[in-house]
């Protein structure tokens, strides 16, 4: 856990000023993977692991920033010529540039960043830093905050400054998260429904393979391009479709054979995953965790076989989880190629589960995993401690 009073002290030492503190959460996605950029449905929850920004305004249009995780100070001027640079502050430049382009009048600022979201683990540490910083800059400049617009600006920052053509899920839930709820997000209309989670009976446990994922390595963008190719080809048979969201499963069955095999598998994943996400929400609302868990396993199999974004370590972890007592379901979560699994575990069996994953994963891979028993938390906010 991050101590806000000690963050304020560090800020005072570095900047000589008093800070306002803002924070935004990481996220775990329960189901609905690689559907967001296909205008589909996702079901993430905001985590109690958060990124904190201690901030004070400056009048000279300069951003001066520090991180508790990286040495040194980074400085840049707010202006239309902000460009990506390969240092830890790239996400800060990105969100500042995108907000300026949206015609917000930002002030310069001193910013100190701290975070307890593991980096590169698929828990949206970068969305959290973009959202927390964007929120801080808007609040310091006394600009109005529209959380959906902030999420969209943070998504553009990721596209333009990190090179990942991500969907809206991570930034959206980091802005809008609701404590003790997952959010069913319609990634086309950008509306959500908060779905209650019963943490007395069941816990969401995240298991980190410790294999760092790199979404910008091209695989992610390639999946997105394959989905777009699927839409272009299917539109020849189904005029009017704009995204895979618009394709019914029965329609897809009629025309699947006309697609190149790889594109067909990618589309099959997205179309069935959208169905699973909606069915999973119904199951959760009926407290039917058996069905929810079955859908999680089916999602994992589809991501492994059809979408090909899993990896041996993620598969091993899901396999071990499936053999544990008290586990309703398990699957990889986030972009894939490493990162974490998400597991739905009976509360009384959580300790036993963590032990079994640790031993089993170590025996299979030689790697010691990390497990986090999650609390769900709220979206971006100012901290008043
Ligand atoms: C990453 C992206 C999201 C989403 C997931 C996969 O986390 O940032 O937009 O596409 O992968 O569901």
Tab-separated table of C-alpha atoms and ligand atoms in Angstrom:
chain	number	residue	atom	x	y	z
A	1	UNK	CA	0.000	0.000	0.000
A	2	UNK	CA	1.152	3.518	-0.759
A	3	UNK	CA	1.281	5.937	2.183
A	4	UNK	CA	-0.277	9.213	1.071
A	5	UNK	CA	1.211	11.266	3.954
A	6	UNK	CA	4.713	10.039	3.090
A	7	UNK	CA	4.085	10.800	-0.602
A	8	UNK	CA	3.159	14.354	0.444
A	9	UNK	CA	6.412	14.586	2.449
A	10	UNK	CA	8.532	13.395	-0.462
A	11	UNK	CA	6.815	15.903	-2.713
A	12	UNK	CA	7.519	18.717	-0.253
A	13	UNK	CA	11.209	17.774	-0.246
A	14	UNK	CA	11.451	17.647	-4.043
A	15	UNK	CA	9.284	20.591	-4.974
A	16	UNK	CA	9.251	22.767	-1.882
A	17	UNK	CA	5.458	23.029	-2.213
A	18	UNK	CA	2.314	21.460	-0.752
A	19	UNK	CA	0.679	18.822	-2.954
A	20	UNK	CA	-2.821	17.860	-3.897
A	21	UNK	CA	-2.929	14.080	-4.372
A	22	UNK	CA	-4.915	12.263	-7.075
A	23	UNK	CA	-5.126	8.554	-7.817
A	24	UNK	CA	-6.452	6.149	-10.446
A	25	UNK	CA	-6.796	2.360	-10.238
A	26	UNK	CA	-5.383	-0.534	-12.261
A	27	UNK	CA	-7.897	-3.090	-13.451
A	28	UNK	CA	-8.529	-6.757	-13.906
A	29	UNK	CA	-10.878	-7.945	-16.626
A	30	UNK	CA	-13.211	-10.750	-15.522
A	31	UNK	CA	-14.347	-11.633	-19.048
A	32	UNK	CA	-14.739	-10.052	-22.511
A	33	UNK	CA	-11.160	-10.087	-23.802
A	34	UNK	CA	-10.044	-8.435	-27.048
A	35	UNK	CA	-13.631	-7.365	-27.621
A	36	UNK	CA	-13.305	-3.659	-26.745
A	37	UNK	CA	-11.733	-2.568	-30.050
A	38	UNK	CA	-14.421	-4.576	-31.829
A	39	UNK	CA	-17.151	-2.347	-30.326
A	40	UNK	CA	-18.062	-5.219	-27.982
A	41	UNK	CA	-18.612	-5.928	-24.273
A	42	UNK	CA	-16.118	-6.186	-21.411
A	43	UNK	CA	-16.463	-6.809	-17.668
A	44	UNK	CA	-13.493	-5.326	-15.800
A	45	UNK	CA	-13.242	-4.206	-12.194
A	46	UNK	CA	-11.056	-1.436	-10.782
A	47	UNK	CA	-8.381	-2.686	-8.361
A	48	UNK	CA	-7.292	-1.265	-5.042
A	49	UNK	CA	-3.792	-1.129	-6.534
A	50	UNK	CA	-3.527	2.444	-7.753
A	51	UNK	CA	-1.242	5.057	-9.237
A	52	UNK	CA	-0.907	8.225	-7.158
A	53	UNK	CA	0.072	11.657	-8.417
A	54	UNK	CA	1.137	14.335	-5.938
A	55	UNK	CA	0.774	17.617	-7.801
A	56	UNK	CA	1.126	21.387	-7.526
A	57	UNK	CA	0.480	23.912	-10.306
A	58	UNK	CA	3.213	26.077	-11.850
A	59	UNK	CA	2.690	29.293	-13.762
A	60	UNK	CA	5.468	28.789	-16.365
A	61	UNK	CA	3.920	26.041	-18.543
A	62	UNK	CA	6.603	23.543	-17.488
A	63	UNK	CA	5.907	20.005	-16.303
A	64	UNK	CA	8.563	18.835	-13.873
A	65	UNK	CA	8.105	15.229	-12.780
A	66	UNK	CA	9.584	12.597	-10.546
A	67	UNK	CA	8.791	8.978	-9.903
A	68	UNK	CA	9.418	6.969	-6.755
A	69	UNK	CA	10.389	4.067	-9.069
A	70	UNK	CA	12.879	5.791	-11.373
A	71	UNK	CA	15.764	8.123	-10.528
A	72	UNK	CA	16.054	11.721	-11.692
A	73	UNK	CA	13.784	14.479	-12.834
A	74	UNK	CA	12.077	14.798	-16.235
A	75	UNK	CA	11.038	18.211	-17.568
A	76	UNK	CA	9.030	19.233	-20.572
A	77	UNK	CA	7.108	22.266	-21.809
A	78	UNK	CA	3.385	22.085	-22.437
A	79	UNK	CA	2.754	22.914	-26.066
A	80	UNK	CA	1.656	21.648	-29.471
A	81	UNK	CA	5.033	20.065	-30.258
A	82	UNK	CA	5.085	17.468	-27.448
A	83	UNK	CA	6.572	14.239	-28.842
A	84	UNK	CA	7.043	10.714	-27.468
A	85	UNK	CA	10.372	10.091	-25.717
A	86	UNK	CA	11.671	6.749	-24.445
A	87	UNK	CA	11.645	7.450	-20.700
A	88	UNK	CA	9.261	6.683	-17.841
A	89	UNK	CA	7.459	10.022	-18.307
A	90	UNK	CA	6.275	9.186	-21.839
A	91	UNK	CA	2.721	8.505	-20.615
A	92	UNK	CA	2.659	11.911	-18.912
A	93	UNK	CA	3.679	13.667	-22.132
A	94	UNK	CA	1.047	11.644	-23.981
A	95	UNK	CA	-1.908	12.562	-21.788
A	96	UNK	CA	-0.822	16.211	-21.545
A	97	UNK	CA	-0.526	16.414	-25.355
A	98	UNK	CA	-3.934	14.811	-25.912
A	99	UNK	CA	-5.696	17.068	-23.396
A	100	UNK	CA	-4.079	20.145	-24.972
A	101	UNK	CA	-5.301	18.979	-28.363
A	102	UNK	CA	-8.810	18.691	-26.864
A	103	UNK	CA	-8.422	22.430	-26.150
A	104	UNK	CA	-8.155	22.211	-22.390
A	105	UNK	CA	-6.088	25.057	-20.944
A	106	UNK	CA	-3.557	23.267	-18.792
A	107	UNK	CA	-1.130	24.828	-16.356
A	108	UNK	CA	2.399	23.640	-15.774
A	109	UNK	CA	2.864	21.391	-12.739
A	110	UNK	CA	5.274	19.635	-10.423
A	111	UNK	CA	4.250	15.969	-10.326
A	112	UNK	CA	5.474	13.056	-8.212
A	113	UNK	CA	4.241	9.628	-9.287
A	114	UNK	CA	3.985	6.525	-7.107
A	115	UNK	CA	2.178	3.273	-7.830
A	116	UNK	CA	1.609	-0.184	-6.420
A	117	UNK	CA	0.298	-1.596	-9.719
A	118	UNK	CA	2.854	-4.096	-11.044
A	119	UNK	CA	4.315	-2.815	-14.330
A	120	UNK	CA	3.993	-4.944	-17.472
A	121	UNK	CA	1.713	-7.454	-15.717
A	122	UNK	CA	-1.394	-6.677	-17.754
A	123	UNK	CA	-3.111	-4.816	-14.889
A	124	UNK	CA	-3.194	-1.477	-16.718
A	125	UNK	CA	-0.452	0.402	-14.958
A	126	UNK	CA	-0.126	2.661	-17.997
A	127	UNK	CA	-3.846	3.509	-18.180
A	128	UNK	CA	-3.737	4.378	-14.467
A	129	UNK	CA	-0.796	6.766	-14.872
A	130	UNK	CA	-2.433	8.469	-17.861
A	131	UNK	CA	-5.797	8.811	-16.125
A	132	UNK	CA	-4.380	9.959	-12.766
A	133	UNK	CA	-2.097	12.514	-14.438
A	134	UNK	CA	-4.802	13.766	-16.788
A	135	UNK	CA	-7.207	14.193	-13.892
A	136	UNK	CA	-4.536	16.002	-11.835
A	137	UNK	CA	-3.708	18.410	-14.694
A	138	UNK	CA	-7.389	19.209	-15.294
A	139	UNK	CA	-8.085	19.777	-11.586
A	140	UNK	CA	-4.994	21.984	-11.109
A	141	UNK	CA	-6.085	24.084	-14.083
A	142	UNK	CA	-9.672	24.216	-12.743
A	143	UNK	CA	-10.923	22.773	-16.018
A	144	UNK	CA	-14.196	20.794	-16.080
A	145	UNK	CA	-13.718	17.017	-15.970
A	146	UNK	CA	-15.809	14.727	-18.147
A	147	UNK	CA	-14.638	11.235	-17.218
A	148	UNK	CA	-15.536	9.614	-20.553
A	149	UNK	CA	-13.638	12.339	-22.420
A	150	UNK	CA	-10.691	11.827	-20.081
A	151	UNK	CA	-10.749	8.067	-20.814
A	152	UNK	CA	-10.813	8.785	-24.566
A	153	UNK	CA	-7.898	11.219	-24.269
A	154	UNK	CA	-5.916	8.624	-22.280
A	155	UNK	CA	-6.656	5.996	-24.944
A	156	UNK	CA	-5.351	8.352	-27.644
A	157	UNK	CA	-2.221	8.940	-25.560
A	158	UNK	CA	-1.640	5.182	-25.580
A	159	UNK	CA	-2.135	5.026	-29.365
A	160	UNK	CA	0.080	7.951	-30.191
A	161	UNK	CA	2.760	7.894	-27.504
A	162	UNK	CA	3.058	4.152	-26.711
A	163	UNK	CA	2.118	2.833	-30.156
A	164	UNK	CA	-0.498	0.344	-28.904
A	165	UNK	CA	-3.824	0.641	-30.720
A	166	UNK	CA	-5.666	-0.378	-27.555
A	167	UNK	CA	-9.416	-0.324	-26.971
A	168	UNK	CA	-11.143	1.805	-24.338
A	169	UNK	CA	-11.570	-0.748	-21.522
A	170	UNK	CA	-8.562	0.055	-19.331
A	171	UNK	CA	-8.846	3.827	-19.389
A	172	UNK	CA	-12.635	3.689	-19.015
A	173	UNK	CA	-12.693	1.522	-15.899
A	174	UNK	CA	-9.784	3.487	-14.413
A	175	UNK	CA	-12.004	6.580	-14.742
A	176	UNK	CA	-15.400	5.099	-13.862
A	177	UNK	CA	-14.742	2.102	-11.551
A	178	UNK	CA	-17.340	1.485	-8.814
A	179	UNK	CA	-16.342	-0.060	-5.492
A	180	UNK	CA	-17.542	-3.669	-4.998
A	181	UNK	CA	-18.748	-3.838	-8.578
A	182	UNK	CA	-17.500	-4.910	-11.972
A	183	UNK	CA	-18.523	-2.734	-14.931
A	184	UNK	CA	-20.262	-4.169	-17.963
A	185	UNK	CA	-19.059	-1.674	-20.564
A	186	UNK	CA	-20.639	-1.352	-23.962
A	187	UNK	CA	-17.559	-0.250	-25.898
A	188	UNK	CA	-19.674	1.186	-28.720
A	189	UNK	CA	-22.088	3.396	-26.797
A	190	UNK	CA	-19.547	3.953	-23.971
A	191	UNK	CA	-22.279	3.295	-21.409
A	192	UNK	CA	-21.857	0.950	-18.474
A	193	UNK	CA	-23.836	-1.019	-15.942
A	194	UNK	CA	-22.313	-1.682	-12.519
A	195	UNK	CA	-22.679	-5.372	-11.615
A	196	UNK	CA	-22.378	-6.156	-7.887
A	197	UNK	CA	-19.707	-8.626	-6.750
A	198	UNK	CA	-20.281	-10.673	-3.606
A	199	UNK	CA	-16.889	-10.629	-1.902
A	200	UNK	CA	-18.177	-12.398	1.212
A	201	UNK	CA	-18.565	-15.700	-0.638
A	202	UNK	CA	-16.031	-15.418	-3.430
A	203	UNK	CA	-12.790	-13.637	-4.070
A	204	UNK	CA	-11.149	-12.556	-7.248
A	205	UNK	CA	-7.530	-13.707	-7.129
A	206	UNK	CA	-4.953	-12.490	-9.655
A	207	UNK	CA	-1.927	-14.705	-10.304
A	208	UNK	CA	1.067	-13.125	-11.980
A	209	UNK	CA	3.133	-15.400	-14.272
A	210	UNK	CA	5.955	-12.860	-13.877
A	211	UNK	CA	6.364	-13.022	-17.658
A	212	UNK	CA	6.244	-9.394	-18.787
A	213	UNK	CA	3.968	-8.768	-21.675
A	214	UNK	CA	4.872	-6.275	-24.373
A	215	UNK	CA	1.755	-5.214	-26.216
A	216	UNK	CA	3.611	-2.767	-28.416
A	217	UNK	CA	5.628	-5.607	-29.964
A	218	UNK	CA	3.142	-5.691	-32.801
A	219	UNK	CA	1.106	-8.792	-31.940
A	220	UNK	CA	-1.680	-6.722	-30.381
A	221	UNK	CA	-1.924	-4.342	-33.323
A	222	UNK	CA	-1.808	-7.324	-35.664
A	223	UNK	CA	-4.838	-8.901	-33.937
A	224	UNK	CA	-6.698	-5.663	-34.332
A	225	UNK	CA	-5.839	-5.526	-38.049
A	226	UNK	CA	-7.001	-9.139	-38.490
A	227	UNK	CA	-10.370	-8.281	-36.927
A	228	UNK	CA	-10.691	-5.304	-39.268
A	229	UNK	CA	-9.900	-7.545	-42.211
A	230	UNK	CA	-12.642	-9.919	-41.009
A	231	UNK	CA	-15.162	-7.054	-40.931
A	232	UNK	CA	-14.162	-5.897	-44.441
A	233	UNK	CA	-14.585	-9.392	-45.865
A	234	UNK	CA	-17.786	-10.213	-43.982
A	235	UNK	CA	-19.313	-6.891	-45.052
A	236	UNK	CA	-19.355	-8.343	-48.579
A	237	UNK	CA	-22.025	-10.758	-47.322
A	238	UNK	CA	-23.497	-8.701	-44.492
A	239	UNK	CA	-23.745	-5.121	-45.763
A	240	UNK	CA	-23.970	-2.516	-43.040
A	241	UNK	CA	-21.808	-4.214	-40.402
A	242	UNK	CA	-19.325	-1.788	-38.864
A	243	UNK	CA	-17.549	-4.072	-36.408
A	244	UNK	CA	-17.539	-7.716	-35.279
A	245	UNK	CA	-20.017	-6.608	-32.628
A	246	UNK	CA	-22.630	-6.479	-35.405
A	247	UNK	CA	-22.167	-10.095	-36.517
A	248	UNK	CA	-24.526	-12.713	-35.053
A	249	UNK	CA	-23.036	-16.127	-34.475
A	250	UNK	CA	-25.473	-17.818	-36.891
A	251	UNK	CA	-24.585	-15.317	-39.622
A	252	UNK	CA	-20.908	-15.892	-39.001
A	253	UNK	CA	-21.375	-19.654	-39.390
A	254	UNK	CA	-22.805	-19.062	-42.871
A	255	UNK	CA	-19.822	-17.070	-44.124
A	256	UNK	CA	-16.908	-18.204	-41.930
A	257	UNK	CA	-15.522	-20.454	-44.666
A	258	UNK	CA	-15.060	-17.499	-46.983
A	259	UNK	CA	-12.402	-16.056	-44.663
A	260	UNK	CA	-8.710	-16.938	-44.552
A	261	UNK	CA	-8.390	-19.525	-41.726
A	262	UNK	CA	-6.491	-17.262	-39.355
A	263	UNK	CA	-8.911	-14.359	-39.774
A	264	UNK	CA	-11.765	-16.810	-39.279
A	265	UNK	CA	-10.349	-17.955	-35.932
A	266	UNK	CA	-9.813	-14.368	-34.756
A	267	UNK	CA	-13.402	-13.456	-35.646
A	268	UNK	CA	-14.726	-16.611	-34.034
A	269	UNK	CA	-13.053	-15.655	-30.774
A	270	UNK	CA	-14.451	-12.132	-30.748
A	271	UNK	CA	-17.994	-13.133	-31.684
A	272	UNK	CA	-18.182	-15.954	-29.117
A	273	UNK	CA	-16.412	-13.846	-26.447
A	274	UNK	CA	-19.045	-11.127	-26.753
A	275	UNK	CA	-21.710	-13.783	-26.181
A	276	UNK	CA	-19.805	-15.173	-23.192
A	277	UNK	CA	-19.419	-11.726	-21.631
A	278	UNK	CA	-23.172	-11.066	-21.776
A	279	UNK	CA	-24.002	-14.548	-20.520
A	280	UNK	CA	-21.478	-14.139	-17.700
A	281	UNK	CA	-23.184	-10.958	-16.514
A	282	UNK	CA	-26.517	-12.785	-16.370
A	283	UNK	CA	-24.882	-15.605	-14.420
A	284	UNK	CA	-23.337	-13.136	-11.964
A	285	UNK	CA	-26.664	-11.399	-11.467
A	286	UNK	CA	-28.231	-14.803	-10.668
A	287	UNK	CA	-25.298	-15.649	-8.398
A	288	UNK	CA	-24.602	-18.629	-10.628
A	289	UNK	CA	-20.846	-18.843	-10.206
A	290	UNK	CA	-20.639	-22.300	-11.741
A	291	UNK	CA	-21.826	-20.925	-15.070
A	292	UNK	CA	-19.626	-17.857	-14.678
A	293	UNK	CA	-16.612	-20.107	-14.073
A	294	UNK	CA	-17.399	-22.326	-17.060
A	295	UNK	CA	-17.494	-19.219	-19.241
A	296	UNK	CA	-14.099	-18.134	-17.872
A	297	UNK	CA	-12.523	-21.455	-18.878
A	298	UNK	CA	-14.184	-21.257	-22.309
A	299	UNK	CA	-12.837	-17.715	-22.729
A	300	UNK	CA	-9.329	-18.919	-21.934
A	301	UNK	CA	-9.559	-21.795	-24.415
A	302	UNK	CA	-10.752	-19.419	-27.126
A	303	UNK	CA	-7.932	-16.928	-26.404
A	304	UNK	CA	-5.441	-19.803	-26.501
A	305	UNK	CA	-6.690	-21.608	-29.605
A	306	UNK	CA	-8.469	-19.036	-31.779
A	307	UNK	CA	-6.959	-15.714	-30.793
A	308	UNK	CA	-3.490	-17.111	-29.968
A	309	UNK	CA	-2.601	-14.539	-27.325
A	310	UNK	CA	-1.884	-16.917	-24.446
A	311	UNK	CA	1.507	-18.423	-23.602
A	312	UNK	CA	2.694	-21.661	-21.935
A	313	UNK	CA	3.005	-20.009	-18.522
A	314	UNK	CA	-0.565	-18.627	-18.595
A	315	UNK	CA	-1.849	-22.012	-19.753
A	316	UNK	CA	0.022	-23.760	-16.950
A	317	UNK	CA	-1.494	-21.436	-14.368
A	318	UNK	CA	-5.040	-21.920	-15.615
A	319	UNK	CA	-4.489	-25.670	-15.727
A	320	UNK	CA	-3.261	-25.737	-12.117
A	321	UNK	CA	-6.177	-23.560	-10.998
A	322	UNK	CA	-8.670	-25.862	-12.700
A	323	UNK	CA	-7.481	-28.712	-10.489
A	324	UNK	CA	-7.835	-26.768	-7.221
A	325	UNK	CA	-10.704	-27.207	-4.842
A	326	UNK	CA	-13.057	-24.216	-4.539
A	327	UNK	CA	-12.155	-22.615	-7.887
A	328	UNK	CA	-15.149	-21.629	-10.028
A	329	UNK	CA	-13.151	-20.503	-13.025
A	330	UNK	CA	-9.813	-19.188	-14.293
A	331	UNK	CA	-8.522	-17.490	-17.419
A	332	UNK	CA	-5.790	-15.212	-18.699
A	333	UNK	CA	-6.700	-11.547	-18.322
A	334	UNK	CA	-5.690	-8.469	-20.331
A	335	UNK	CA	-3.820	-8.384	-23.618
A	336	UNK	CA	-1.974	-11.696	-23.092
A	337	UNK	CA	1.514	-12.972	-24.056
A	338	UNK	CA	2.347	-13.068	-20.335
A	339	UNK	CA	0.933	-11.081	-17.449
A	340	UNK	CA	-1.745	-12.488	-15.180
A	341	UNK	CA	-4.593	-14.934	-14.786
A	342	UNK	CA	-7.834	-14.058	-13.010
A	343	UNK	CA	-9.445	-16.679	-10.795
A	344	UNK	CA	-12.799	-16.852	-9.035
A	345	UNK	CA	-12.213	-18.670	-5.751
A	346	UNK	CA	-14.445	-19.518	-2.773
A	347	UNK	CA	-13.381	-17.250	0.074
A	348	UNK	CA	-12.736	-20.146	2.451
A	349	UNK	CA	-10.404	-21.799	-0.070
A	350	UNK	CA	-8.282	-18.773	-1.001
A	351	UNK	CA	-5.209	-19.553	1.151
A	352	UNK	CA	-5.129	-23.131	-0.019
A	353	UNK	CA	-5.484	-21.931	-3.636
A	354	UNK	CA	-2.611	-19.450	-3.381
A	355	UNK	CA	-0.392	-22.186	-1.941
A	356	UNK	CA	-1.317	-24.656	-4.684
A	357	UNK	CA	-0.667	-22.110	-7.463
A	358	UNK	CA	2.654	-21.086	-5.937
A	359	UNK	CA	3.881	-24.682	-5.576
A	360	UNK	CA	2.433	-25.990	-8.832
A	361	UNK	CA	3.637	-23.064	-10.967
A	362	UNK	CA	7.094	-23.158	-9.401
A	363	UNK	CA	7.366	-26.896	-10.044
A	364	UNK	CA	6.281	-26.494	-13.676
A	365	UNK	CA	8.219	-23.368	-14.655
A	366	UNK	CA	10.854	-22.712	-11.994
A	367	UNK	CA	9.324	-19.233	-11.512
A	368	UNK	CA	7.859	-17.936	-8.253
A	369	UNK	CA	4.508	-16.300	-9.054
A	370	UNK	CA	2.832	-13.467	-7.171
A	371	UNK	CA	-0.809	-13.753	-6.137
A	372	UNK	CA	-3.043	-10.801	-5.225
A	373	UNK	CA	-6.381	-11.289	-3.492
A	374	UNK	CA	-8.303	-8.361	-4.964
A	375	UNK	CA	-10.448	-5.685	-3.488
A	376	UNK	CA	-12.424	-3.747	-6.013
A	377	UNK	CA	-12.186	0.010	-5.739
A	378	UNK	CA	-13.520	3.205	-7.246
A	379	UNK	CA	-12.274	5.137	-10.264
A	380	UNK	CA	-10.063	8.219	-10.442
A	381	UNK	CA	-10.372	10.626	-7.504
A	382	UNK	CA	-8.681	13.211	-5.342
A	383	UNK	CA	-7.304	11.855	-2.066
A	384	UNK	CA	-7.906	13.890	1.063
A	385	UNK	CA	-5.692	12.084	3.588
B	1	LIG	C1	-5.190	-4.468	-23.392
B	1	LIG	C2	-5.815	-3.235	-24.052
B	1	LIG	C3	-7.345	-3.237	-23.875
B	1	LIG	C4	-7.941	-4.569	-24.301
B	1	LIG	C5	-7.186	-5.738	-23.690
B	1	LIG	C6	-7.656	-7.064	-24.220
B	1	LIG	O1	-5.363	-4.399	-22.016
B	1	LIG	O2	-5.293	-2.058	-23.490
B	1	LIG	O3	-7.902	-2.179	-24.577
B	1	LIG	O4	-7.991	-4.664	-25.695
B	1	LIG	O5	-5.790	-5.653	-23.914
B	1	LIG	O6	-8.981	-7.303	-23.850
